[in-house]
Amino acid sequence: MMVQDHSSPKTSKTLYLKHKVTHYSDTKNLDFSTWVSENSGKLLVASLLTISVAALFYFRTASVPTSTLCFQNSHQSRPQEPKLPKLDLDSVQPILDKSSPFSSFHSEQWIVVSVSDYPSSSLQSLVRLKGWQVLAIGNSRTPKDWNLKGAIYLSLEQQASLGFRVVDFLPYDSYVRKSVGYLFAIQHGAQRIFDADDRGEVIGGDLGKHFDLELDGATAKKQKILQYSLEIENKTVVNPYIHFGQRSVWPRGLPLESVGFVNHEEFYTEVSGGRQYIQQGISNGLPDVDSVFYSTRKVGSEALDIVFDEHAPKVALPQSLMVPINSFNTLFHYNAFWSLMLPVSVSTMASDVLRGYWAQRLLWEIDGFVVVYPPTIHRDDKVEAYPFSDEKDLHVNVGRLIKFLVSWRSEKQRLFEKILKLSHSMALEGFWSENDVKFTAAWLQDLAAVGYQQPRLMKVQLDLQKTTVQRGEKKEFVPRKLPSVHLGVEESGTVNYEIGNLIRWRKNFGNVVLIMFVTGPVQQTALEWRLLYGRIFKTVVILSTQADADLAVEQGQLDQVYKYLPRIFERFNSTEGFLFLQDNTILNYWNLLQADKSKLWIANKVPTSRNMINGKDSSWFVKQAELVKKVVSTMPVHLQVNYKESGPTDQSIALCGSEVFYVPRRFVQDFVDLVDLVGDLDIHQKIAVPMFFMAMDLPQNFDTLLNKMVYKTGASSTNLLKLYSAQVPAVHPFVVSTESKFIKLIRLMAAGDPLLMELV
């Protein structure tokens, strides 16, 4: 689904090379013919430079598969670190509207939209809203004769003539040009700005019936607003759609690892009104959903028509808790106008999402908060899905971004200084580029130039420990369960049962870390594995032979991957246990509920043979046996006694499948100690792991469930689909190396977990 006109700007890269702005007080005119005549020599040089850069880029990347990136975070050599611009607001000269026909016009309430086509019926209805002025922002795709009675329209040429610094950073064919519109509205007296698109119709034709337009009066400050609780430790983001009756729907920008949390809040708290400076509305019909949801729920030409609970109370977000915010159904009050800036160096599908999280963190500095409201608009589903790859990096990085923002601190003394500092910090972390740091500086100077007064900082103690909510402070609200779409049919009791199963699995494994080793191309499968298993486990840590920071993939070697596990154990020191899984083995988690999480799990009784370690002859096994004997001789008494009681002689070694095994918390230290005993010895994974297990405990004490798995050695790749069974705890081998094969796997696994069909 497309949000506004969220197409990837084809000319943006060239524009970013051209507009290298270092003096923010200078502005440029977009009179194209004049500009060309004055800069013909520069154009020739720039063209040669662009061709050279393009050629160099081509030869450097010709053999490397590429994907659409929302965030740049590469291990390749980078230019020097982004610099923090100096912000001298005292020297900023006022910018007055002297060129547009609307120079004398003022209004307190504005609706800002981006337009790429002739006025839609929805846009015409927005113009009829009483007390609101519609401001339409054009781009390179907008018809030249665009016109709508009652609306103010700013073409590319008019935008350039306004004198705003931000114009130099904006791509020509993107909705992010709305940043010019925000400044224009502020310049012309705005106190409230409704960030909208041209496809949403306000329910009932009155924004005042849905949002809190007045925040300063005594009544507004006395009202009590339901607020999410912070009782759950380390909770940093919520899915607001659950609160409004749609627990199987999630908004664009929600980390995919949070999609599986479908249970409602046990209780809420309350907060006084008056500081809800950003107000996010819910959309009926086609809500703001990501490509994963849209592609899996959309069947043929049938339009999505999802309805949320209009009677559910609005709900506030406390500090340290965030929610996705979009750019087509959000009301901003004056104290949050600084947060309207749409980043330019990221994909359009990520721009408003990043803005929303960035804004929420800074909102805490002025003691403001976000409130989510019941359905405010209705949007018809008239668009086609966009490729999932357009969002991949957004999904991978947004969870990391939220954690970064929640932990970010600054000692700056003024809000604008903190804003610029955070933008710079995000560039250093790779969430956006240095271009957005410069863009932020230009934006802040433009805000000052149009007369915007930055809010004062408040003394907010973000590092205080969370206090226990007393019984009298707890407020109860149980969301309704409204009908939804599920694989093209209406959600029914069957789906509610399936969601109940998902909750049960998550409750059972929600404090277990899954560690996966991916031998295939991580660019094609890493995110898919997280989508599959991240719904069930606390987190999914992925190892591979090559690290990939963009995909959060860590480096490891399969033959000795056990040596990499202690550092992961240390990172998650409060979990129940750790489940290791190689990507050539499929885990049917729904069949693991009966396994004892306090015991060791390993498939020690499945049929196996020595050819399971390819290319190794008898002499190699002899050497491995000698190394095992050496390690056993150094084991402390409790480990050595267990190992020798298990049966292996000095001349033999135990060999079993180690593609999947589980280590509970009580055996973690023993595992770590055994890895230390191995040290630099070259003991293979499939020999070391059985040795560890027999040393940690007697085989008769192992949980036996994994011995029921399907385990075939030498199975033909053409028969893998026939090999799979949803009735066993795991299946080996089953190789998934591409997205198409992943989809085939999901369809097979849906026999045990029907909700998986939402991922294909």
XYZ file of N, CA, C and O in Angstrom, residues 28-36 157 160:
44
model
N 17.948 29.856 -2.667
C 18.090 29.789 -4.122
C 16.739 29.904 -4.794
O 15.730 29.445 -4.288
N 16.779 30.494 -6.014
C 15.572 30.623 -6.809
C 15.493 29.468 -7.786
O 16.503 29.013 -8.301
N 14.300 28.992 -8.040
C 14.128 27.820 -8.898
C 13.717 28.208 -10.308
O 13.116 27.450 -11.034
N 14.051 29.471 -10.748
C 13.828 29.867 -12.134
C 14.815 29.088 -12.994
O 15.996 29.402 -13.064
N 14.347 28.036 -13.625
C 15.241 27.050 -14.237
C 16.080 27.638 -15.376
O 17.283 27.421 -15.461
N 15.465 28.408 -16.276
C 16.208 28.931 -17.419
C 17.307 29.884 -16.966
O 18.432 29.858 -17.467
N 16.991 30.740 -16.005
C 18.003 31.661 -15.494
C 19.128 30.911 -14.831
O 20.304 31.215 -15.005
N 18.750 29.913 -14.040
C 19.771 29.128 -13.322
C 20.716 28.426 -14.285
O 21.914 28.397 -14.094
N 20.155 27.851 -15.370
C 20.999 27.150 -16.340
C 21.971 28.102 -17.004
O 23.162 27.816 -17.160
N 7.661 26.250 -8.381
C 8.217 27.592 -8.556
C 7.839 28.502 -7.386
O 8.674 29.269 -6.889
N 9.885 27.666 -4.267
C 11.261 28.163 -4.328
C 11.338 29.662 -4.063
O 12.338 30.156 -3.538
